[in-house]
XYZ file of N, CA and C in Angstrom:
567
model
N -55.846 35.311 4.585
C -55.581 34.695 5.851
C -55.598 33.119 5.769
N -55.958 32.596 4.537
C -56.136 31.157 4.508
C -54.755 30.445 4.516
N -53.752 31.122 4.058
C -52.494 30.366 4.166
C -51.787 30.249 5.481
N -52.533 30.758 6.485
C -51.803 31.041 7.874
C -52.720 29.978 8.675
N -51.924 29.323 9.436
C -52.414 28.292 10.507
C -53.129 29.139 11.611
N -54.464 28.773 11.861
C -55.107 29.571 12.844
C -54.996 29.100 14.225
N -54.198 27.998 14.254
C -53.928 27.667 15.765
C -52.544 27.903 16.069
N -52.592 28.375 17.440
C -51.283 28.808 18.054
C -50.215 27.601 17.987
N -48.940 27.894 17.519
C -47.967 26.955 17.321
C -47.186 26.644 18.501
N -46.993 25.356 18.668
C -46.202 24.703 19.732
C -44.679 24.744 19.360
N -43.935 24.312 20.035
C -42.466 24.510 19.583
C -41.962 23.613 18.299
N -42.504 22.523 18.292
C -42.397 21.738 17.219
C -42.971 22.280 15.853
N -44.216 22.604 15.889
C -44.822 23.219 14.744
C -44.163 24.577 14.203
N -43.677 25.456 15.216
C -43.104 26.533 15.117
C -41.860 26.460 14.359
N -40.964 25.371 14.781
C -39.642 24.860 14.198
C -39.888 24.449 12.784
N -40.911 23.512 12.413
C -41.094 22.903 11.372
C -41.555 24.233 10.297
N -42.577 24.949 10.772
C -42.953 26.001 9.938
C -41.736 27.165 9.641
N -40.866 27.300 10.346
C -39.679 28.039 10.184
C -38.701 27.371 9.157
N -38.696 25.972 9.145
C -37.837 25.421 8.071
C -38.532 25.291 6.625
N -39.924 25.146 6.801
C -40.624 25.009 5.643
C -40.781 26.377 4.928
N -40.659 27.488 5.710
C -40.603 28.964 5.048
C -39.096 29.379 4.929
N -38.252 28.512 4.746
C -36.826 28.996 4.831
C -36.416 30.178 3.999
N -37.251 30.420 2.799
C -36.651 31.494 2.094
C -37.875 32.415 1.828
N -38.851 32.351 2.778
C -39.897 33.265 2.679
C -39.590 34.526 3.519
N -39.450 35.590 2.571
C -39.098 36.953 3.151
C -40.343 37.936 3.410
N -41.517 37.370 3.079
C -42.560 38.319 2.798
C -43.605 37.642 3.814
N -44.396 38.718 4.453
C -45.444 38.387 5.408
C -44.976 38.535 6.920
N -45.499 38.154 7.692
C -45.389 38.462 9.193
C -45.148 37.126 9.990
N -44.453 37.194 11.017
C -44.280 36.046 11.944
C -44.415 36.737 13.219
N -45.409 35.956 14.034
C -45.597 36.500 15.503
C -44.595 36.418 16.422
N -44.565 36.927 17.544
C -43.750 36.896 18.651
C -43.509 35.544 18.947
N -44.465 34.673 19.327
C -44.421 33.338 19.744
C -43.858 32.358 18.550
N -44.222 32.646 17.440
C -43.816 31.777 16.355
C -42.161 32.002 16.264
N -41.643 33.261 16.168
C -40.379 33.550 16.069
C -39.475 33.161 17.232
N -39.995 33.322 18.559
C -39.064 32.894 19.590
C -39.148 31.220 19.785
N -40.310 30.631 19.378
C -40.212 29.133 19.444
C -39.332 28.648 18.277
N -39.409 29.069 17.228
C -38.560 28.641 16.043
C -36.877 28.910 16.708
N -36.430 30.034 17.178
C -35.248 30.394 17.708
C -34.976 29.351 18.880
N -35.965 29.074 19.744
C -35.746 28.156 20.915
C -35.246 26.694 20.164
N -35.905 26.252 19.141
C -35.810 24.949 18.593
C -34.244 24.886 17.978
N -33.941 26.111 17.303
C -32.675 26.159 16.781
C -31.489 25.988 17.808
N -31.691 26.806 18.900
C -30.825 26.918 20.116
C -30.713 25.521 20.712
N -31.820 24.722 20.749
C -31.772 23.350 21.507
C -31.125 22.450 20.677
N -31.094 22.602 19.238
C -30.455 21.651 18.291
C -28.794 21.976 18.534
N -28.462 23.452 18.374
C -27.073 23.578 18.373
C -26.623 23.349 19.865
N -27.540 23.734 20.976
C -26.847 23.504 22.273
C -26.632 22.003 22.462
N -27.359 21.102 22.003
C -27.408 19.746 22.359
C -26.015 19.197 21.735
N -25.775 19.683 20.409
C -24.550 19.263 19.815
C -23.337 19.983 20.666
N -23.458 21.095 20.997
C -22.390 21.494 21.790
C -22.020 20.768 23.087
N -23.192 20.372 23.540
C -22.956 19.575 25.026
C -22.342 18.181 24.711
N -22.743 17.811 23.517
C -22.345 16.375 23.203
C -20.663 16.535 22.882
N -20.349 17.590 22.110
C -18.882 17.824 21.936
C -18.030 18.161 23.246
N -18.669 18.702 23.998
C -18.015 18.916 25.387
C -17.753 17.589 26.099
N -18.870 16.750 26.128
C -18.799 15.318 26.809
C -17.729 14.542 26.005
N -17.683 14.515 24.736
C -16.597 13.843 23.963
C -15.184 14.149 24.197
N -15.030 15.522 24.456
C -13.708 16.095 24.821
C -13.476 15.726 26.229
N -14.461 15.700 27.003
C -14.414 15.031 28.591
C -14.040 13.881 28.778
N -14.380 12.984 27.824
C -14.035 11.527 28.007
C -12.779 11.073 27.230
N -12.289 12.214 26.341
C -11.286 11.762 25.483
C -11.405 11.299 24.105
N -12.555 11.510 23.571
C -12.986 11.212 22.269
C -12.830 12.373 21.367
N -11.529 12.832 21.279
C -11.285 14.043 20.445
C -11.756 13.879 19.024
N -11.642 12.730 18.405
C -12.161 12.592 16.901
C -13.480 12.772 16.978
N -14.370 12.296 17.763
C -15.671 12.465 17.827
C -15.963 13.927 18.240
N -15.289 14.483 18.907
C -15.600 15.878 19.192
C -15.415 16.797 17.859
N -14.416 16.474 17.069
C -14.154 17.140 15.879
C -15.346 16.919 14.921
N -15.827 15.809 14.841
C -16.876 15.180 14.102
C -18.183 16.140 14.495
N -18.347 16.184 15.814
C -19.574 16.887 16.290
C -19.482 18.274 16.052
N -18.252 18.845 16.054
C -18.129 20.298 15.898
C -18.318 20.840 14.513
N -17.874 19.694 13.517
C -18.239 19.920 11.996
C -19.632 19.703 11.855
N -20.372 18.907 12.462
C -21.886 18.889 12.238
C -22.364 19.858 12.774
N -22.005 20.485 13.875
C -22.647 21.796 14.493
C -22.309 22.955 13.464
N -21.347 23.064 12.763
C -21.088 24.070 11.896
C -21.982 23.936 10.757
N -22.063 22.716 10.076
C -22.989 22.570 9.180
C -24.470 22.755 9.509
N -24.987 22.402 10.518
C -26.222 22.818 11.204
C -26.362 24.321 11.172
N -25.566 25.094 11.747
C -25.510 26.548 11.747
C -25.606 27.050 10.363
N -24.915 26.737 9.454
C -25.033 27.034 8.189
C -26.438 26.793 7.578
N -26.809 25.632 7.848
C -28.143 25.229 7.318
C -29.203 26.102 7.932
N -29.121 26.791 9.224
C -30.141 27.402 9.743
C -30.122 28.889 9.610
N -28.968 29.293 8.730
C -28.800 30.724 8.521
C -29.857 31.506 7.803
N -30.117 30.832 6.590
C -31.256 31.382 5.869
C -32.536 31.543 6.501
N -32.885 30.460 7.089
C -34.267 30.269 7.612
C -34.327 31.198 8.870
N -33.128 31.469 9.719
C -33.115 32.335 10.751
C -33.396 33.918 10.284
N -32.631 34.046 9.141
C -32.676 35.588 8.552
C -34.271 35.584 8.025
N -34.728 34.683 7.363
C -36.107 34.910 6.764
C -37.123 35.088 8.018
N -37.007 34.296 8.867
C -37.915 34.440 10.044
C -37.817 35.867 10.904
N -36.595 36.363 10.891
C -36.335 37.470 11.649
C -37.027 38.559 10.745
N -36.682 38.470 9.604
C -37.305 39.564 8.619
C -38.840 39.511 8.809
N -39.477 38.336 8.669
C -40.920 38.304 9.099
C -41.219 38.865 10.357
N -40.373 38.741 11.310
C -40.737 39.141 12.913
C -40.663 40.717 12.802
N -39.600 41.201 12.047
C -39.537 42.833 11.797
C -40.784 43.216 11.200
N -41.109 42.526 10.063
C -42.434 42.995 9.379
C -43.646 43.116 10.258
N -43.550 42.206 11.167
C -44.840 42.016 12.256
C -44.980 43.346 13.209
N -43.815 43.991 13.263
C -43.886 45.258 14.315
C -43.647 46.415 13.196
N -43.925 46.372 12.070
C -44.028 47.298 10.852
C -42.463 47.816 10.410
N -41.494 47.087 10.614
C -40.077 47.510 10.380
C -39.788 46.739 8.985
N -38.597 47.309 8.350
C -38.187 46.511 7.311
C -37.283 45.428 7.835
N -37.058 44.383 7.074
C -36.223 43.077 7.326
C -34.734 43.772 7.408
N -34.482 44.758 6.754
C -33.149 45.265 6.919
C -32.720 45.799 8.393
N -33.672 45.886 9.120
C -33.643 46.314 10.635
C -32.766 45.530 11.366
N -32.656 44.091 10.820
C -31.838 43.298 11.701
C -30.384 43.662 11.603
N -29.807 44.515 10.672
C -28.433 45.027 10.691
C -28.197 45.776 11.790
N -29.011 46.295 12.440
C -28.877 46.991 13.683
C -27.928 46.203 14.744
N -28.271 44.925 14.678
C -27.535 43.917 15.524
C -25.936 44.031 15.411
N -25.528 44.525 14.389
C -24.304 44.437 14.137
C -23.334 45.682 14.855
N -24.196 46.694 15.264
C -23.456 47.658 16.028
C -23.109 47.195 17.256
N -21.838 47.345 17.596
C -21.293 46.818 18.902
C -22.136 47.220 20.196
N -22.143 46.238 20.871
C -23.140 46.129 22.287
C -24.382 46.763 22.259
N -24.595 47.984 21.934
C -25.763 48.779 21.918
C -26.653 48.149 20.620
N -26.194 47.716 19.757
C -26.964 47.202 18.869
C -27.841 45.965 19.020
N -27.052 45.165 20.039
C -27.786 43.865 20.452
C -28.977 44.296 21.353
N -28.889 45.207 22.126
C -29.935 45.645 22.982
C -31.064 46.302 22.314
N -30.801 47.154 21.125
C -31.768 47.687 20.444
C -32.636 46.808 19.916
N -31.946 45.865 19.060
C -32.607 44.709 18.246
C -33.256 44.012 19.271
N -32.927 43.700 20.396
C -33.593 42.696 21.293
C -34.928 43.389 21.774
N -34.969 44.736 21.754
C -36.311 45.432 22.110
C -37.311 45.100 20.885
N -36.774 45.132 19.812
C -37.546 44.998 18.618
C -38.126 43.481 18.483
N -37.390 42.638 18.831
C -37.664 41.292 18.986
C -38.732 40.932 19.798
N -38.527 41.545 21.083
C -39.501 41.474 22.033
C -40.794 42.196 22.134
N -40.916 43.125 20.910
C -42.081 44.025 20.997
C -43.299 43.363 20.142
N -44.401 43.668 20.937
C -45.648 43.043 20.269
C -46.014 43.372 18.944
N -46.517 42.618 18.171
C -46.716 42.844 16.855
C -47.879 43.889 16.519
N -47.977 44.450 15.405
C -49.014 45.578 15.173
C -50.305 44.668 15.132
N -51.276 45.487 15.622
C -52.716 44.960 15.660
C -53.203 45.143 14.201
N -53.948 44.187 13.741
C -54.528 44.275 12.291
C -53.525 44.259 11.358
N -53.856 44.785 10.226
C -52.853 44.719 8.934
C -52.008 45.817 8.957
N -50.642 45.634 8.520
C -49.908 46.689 8.270
C -49.265 46.626 6.933
N -48.472 47.435 6.550
C -47.952 47.403 5.183
C -47.213 46.064 4.756
N -47.158 45.176 5.684
C -46.489 43.894 5.192
C -47.534 42.823 5.205
N -48.786 43.202 5.538
C -49.793 42.123 5.510
C -50.679 41.972 6.623
N -51.458 40.678 6.632
C -52.360 40.597 7.766
C -51.529 39.992 9.080
N -52.042 40.224 10.199
C -51.365 39.665 11.320
C -51.718 38.221 11.313
N -50.627 37.463 12.017
C -50.454 36.211 12.058
C -51.507 35.942 13.450
N -52.711 35.736 13.134
C -53.448 35.635 14.381
C -53.785 34.222 14.769
N -53.295 33.672 15.710
C -53.113 32.298 16.133
C -53.995 32.021 17.408
N -54.954 31.125 17.376
C -55.881 30.859 18.464
C -55.036 29.791 19.326
N -54.959 30.007 20.569
C -54.455 28.901 21.729
C -55.253 27.711 21.620
N -54.525 26.570 21.490
C -55.213 25.413 21.556
C -55.300 24.927 22.997
N -56.476 24.736 23.750
C -56.655 24.497 24.886
C -56.603 22.940 24.912
N -56.584 22.378 26.407
C -56.714 20.875 26.472
C -57.989 20.200 25.893
N -59.169 20.937 25.999
C -60.429 20.456 25.346
C -60.261 20.482 23.770
N -59.857 21.584 23.276
C -59.714 21.720 21.876
C -58.739 20.802 21.353
N -57.651 20.368 22.053
C -56.619 19.295 21.796
C -57.142 18.236 21.462
N -58.065 17.616 22.273
C -58.749 16.298 22.381
C -59.694 16.175 21.201
N -60.431 17.210 20.820
C -61.549 17.212 19.822
C -60.866 17.458 18.411
N -59.672 18.346 18.221
C -59.312 18.503 16.782
C -57.917 17.793 16.536
N -57.468 17.084 17.514
C -56.132 16.199 17.431
C -54.766 16.969 17.323
N -54.729 18.405 17.770
C -53.562 19.091 17.691
C -53.028 19.175 19.029
N -51.798 19.442 19.148
C -50.846 19.488 20.420
C -51.387 20.675 21.059
N -51.497 20.594 22.370
C -51.925 21.902 23.041
C -50.833 23.066 23.000
N -51.192 24.243 23.077
C -50.407 25.517 23.027
C -49.568 25.437 24.227
N -48.186 25.594 24.303
C -47.353 25.849 25.315
C -47.818 26.868 26.205
N -47.864 26.674 27.575
C -48.145 27.509 28.509
C -47.021 28.398 28.792
N -47.480 29.475 29.679
C -46.209 30.454 30.075
C -45.155 29.707 30.903
N -45.666 28.442 31.715
C -44.712 27.880 32.356
C -43.834 27.055 31.544
N -44.472 26.443 30.537
C -43.587 25.684 29.455
C -42.624 26.521 28.724
N -43.075 27.883 28.469
C -42.109 28.785 27.992
C -40.971 29.206 28.890
N -41.296 29.263 30.009
C -40.294 29.442 31.020
C -39.245 28.410 31.074
N -39.789 27.134 31.291
C -38.987 25.917 31.337
C -38.099 26.027 30.130
N -38.610 26.198 28.980
C -37.729 26.075 27.756
C -36.696 27.156 27.783
N -37.216 28.480 28.280
C -35.959 29.422 28.347
C -35.113 29.202 29.329
N -35.468 28.570 30.406
C -34.304 28.224 31.570
C -33.316 27.173 31.160
N -34.043 26.206 30.352
C -33.168 24.929 29.809
C -32.158 25.449 28.915
N -32.658 26.573 27.956
C -31.787 27.088 26.761
C -30.579 27.841 27.404
N -31.061 28.592 28.478
C -30.014 29.401 29.327
C -29.042 28.546 29.916
N -29.334 27.480 30.576
C -28.405 26.538 31.091
C -27.460 25.792 30.157
N -28.034 25.467 29.127
C -27.140 24.885 28.113
C -26.156 25.857 27.453
N -26.724 27.054 27.121
C -25.792 28.008 26.591
C -24.785 28.524 27.494
N -25.327 28.581 28.958
C -24.107 28.958 29.933
C -23.174 27.888 30.015
N -23.334 26.455 29.866
C -22.288 25.571 29.806
C -21.652 25.592 28.817
N -22.090 25.853 27.698
C -21.222 25.929 26.420
C -20.265 27.276 26.549
N -21.032 28.345 27.003
C -20.048 29.687 27.164
C -18.939 29.512 28.314
N -19.344 28.735 29.238
C -18.357 28.571 30.330
C -17.040 27.719 29.768
N -17.489 26.708 29.063
C -16.479 25.866 28.712
C -15.406 26.416 27.518
N -16.274 27.352 26.760
C -15.447 28.254 25.837
C -14.596 29.135 26.440
N -14.942 29.802 27.646
C -14.161 30.705 28.455
C -13.032 29.889 29.100
N -13.455 28.783 29.675
C -12.368 27.838 30.023
C -11.369 27.258 29.102
N -11.775 26.915 27.890
C -10.686 26.719 26.819
C -9.769 27.921 26.461
N -10.186 29.153 26.440
C -9.595 30.356 26.198
C -8.430 30.576 27.215
N -9.079 30.440 28.400
C -7.983 30.800 29.598
C -6.961 29.644 29.599
N -7.388 28.332 29.459
C -6.287 27.215 29.396
C -5.389 27.269 28.283
N -5.742 27.809 27.106
C -4.867 27.878 25.906
C -4.032 28.966 26.114
N -4.725 30.137 26.738
C -3.768 31.310 26.978
C -2.806 31.108 27.916
N -3.020 30.308 28.860
C -1.945 30.131 30.004
C -0.928 29.072 29.469
N -1.436 28.016 28.612
C -0.424 27.142 28.001
C 0.428 27.711 26.909
N -0.001 28.618 26.235
C 0.642 29.440 25.255
C 1.691 30.374 25.713
N 1.650 30.602 27.002
C 2.749 31.522 27.396
C 3.629 30.534 28.239
N 3.634 29.567 28.101
C 4.827 28.536 28.492
C 4.545 28.050 29.951
N 3.491 28.164 30.421
C 3.066 27.703 31.940
C 2.387 26.329 31.949
N 3.318 25.283 31.270
C 2.680 23.966 31.082
C 2.829 23.273 32.518
């Protein structure tokens, strides 16, 4: 257990740990570690998506293209760390990392895999190793040990709502683009 941080991870720590363990397919990742890493990835990609939408809105089409290319490169950069942390998350609930292939089953696979991602990790040791037991950092502990305080449920909700809004804007813009191009491609200019 010496290789595992004994303090609960805030969003920044979880993101950095996910990047540092970019090719670590062994061990376990707690639910909070996993979702806080995913939140960091979605914030980075979502912010780039919003910037691209704004560039398009003000007519900076060259910059939009550059931002879209950067977003593609960022997505490719996060591919291996995402697969690795998802594998470790599946290990936390006692499943093989190959379980993530369930998400490729149309519609139903998404919901089955989401239930696995949301499931509480196994108590104690399982066949994939020790449980990643993090201790929440309170305000008092934060002052004495110098670590950032663990995000509260309220902060987790705020992050979740923020990501939902950003992704909704990007999704709405994509649907708008599809409808716009669909109408114009049919000669209704």
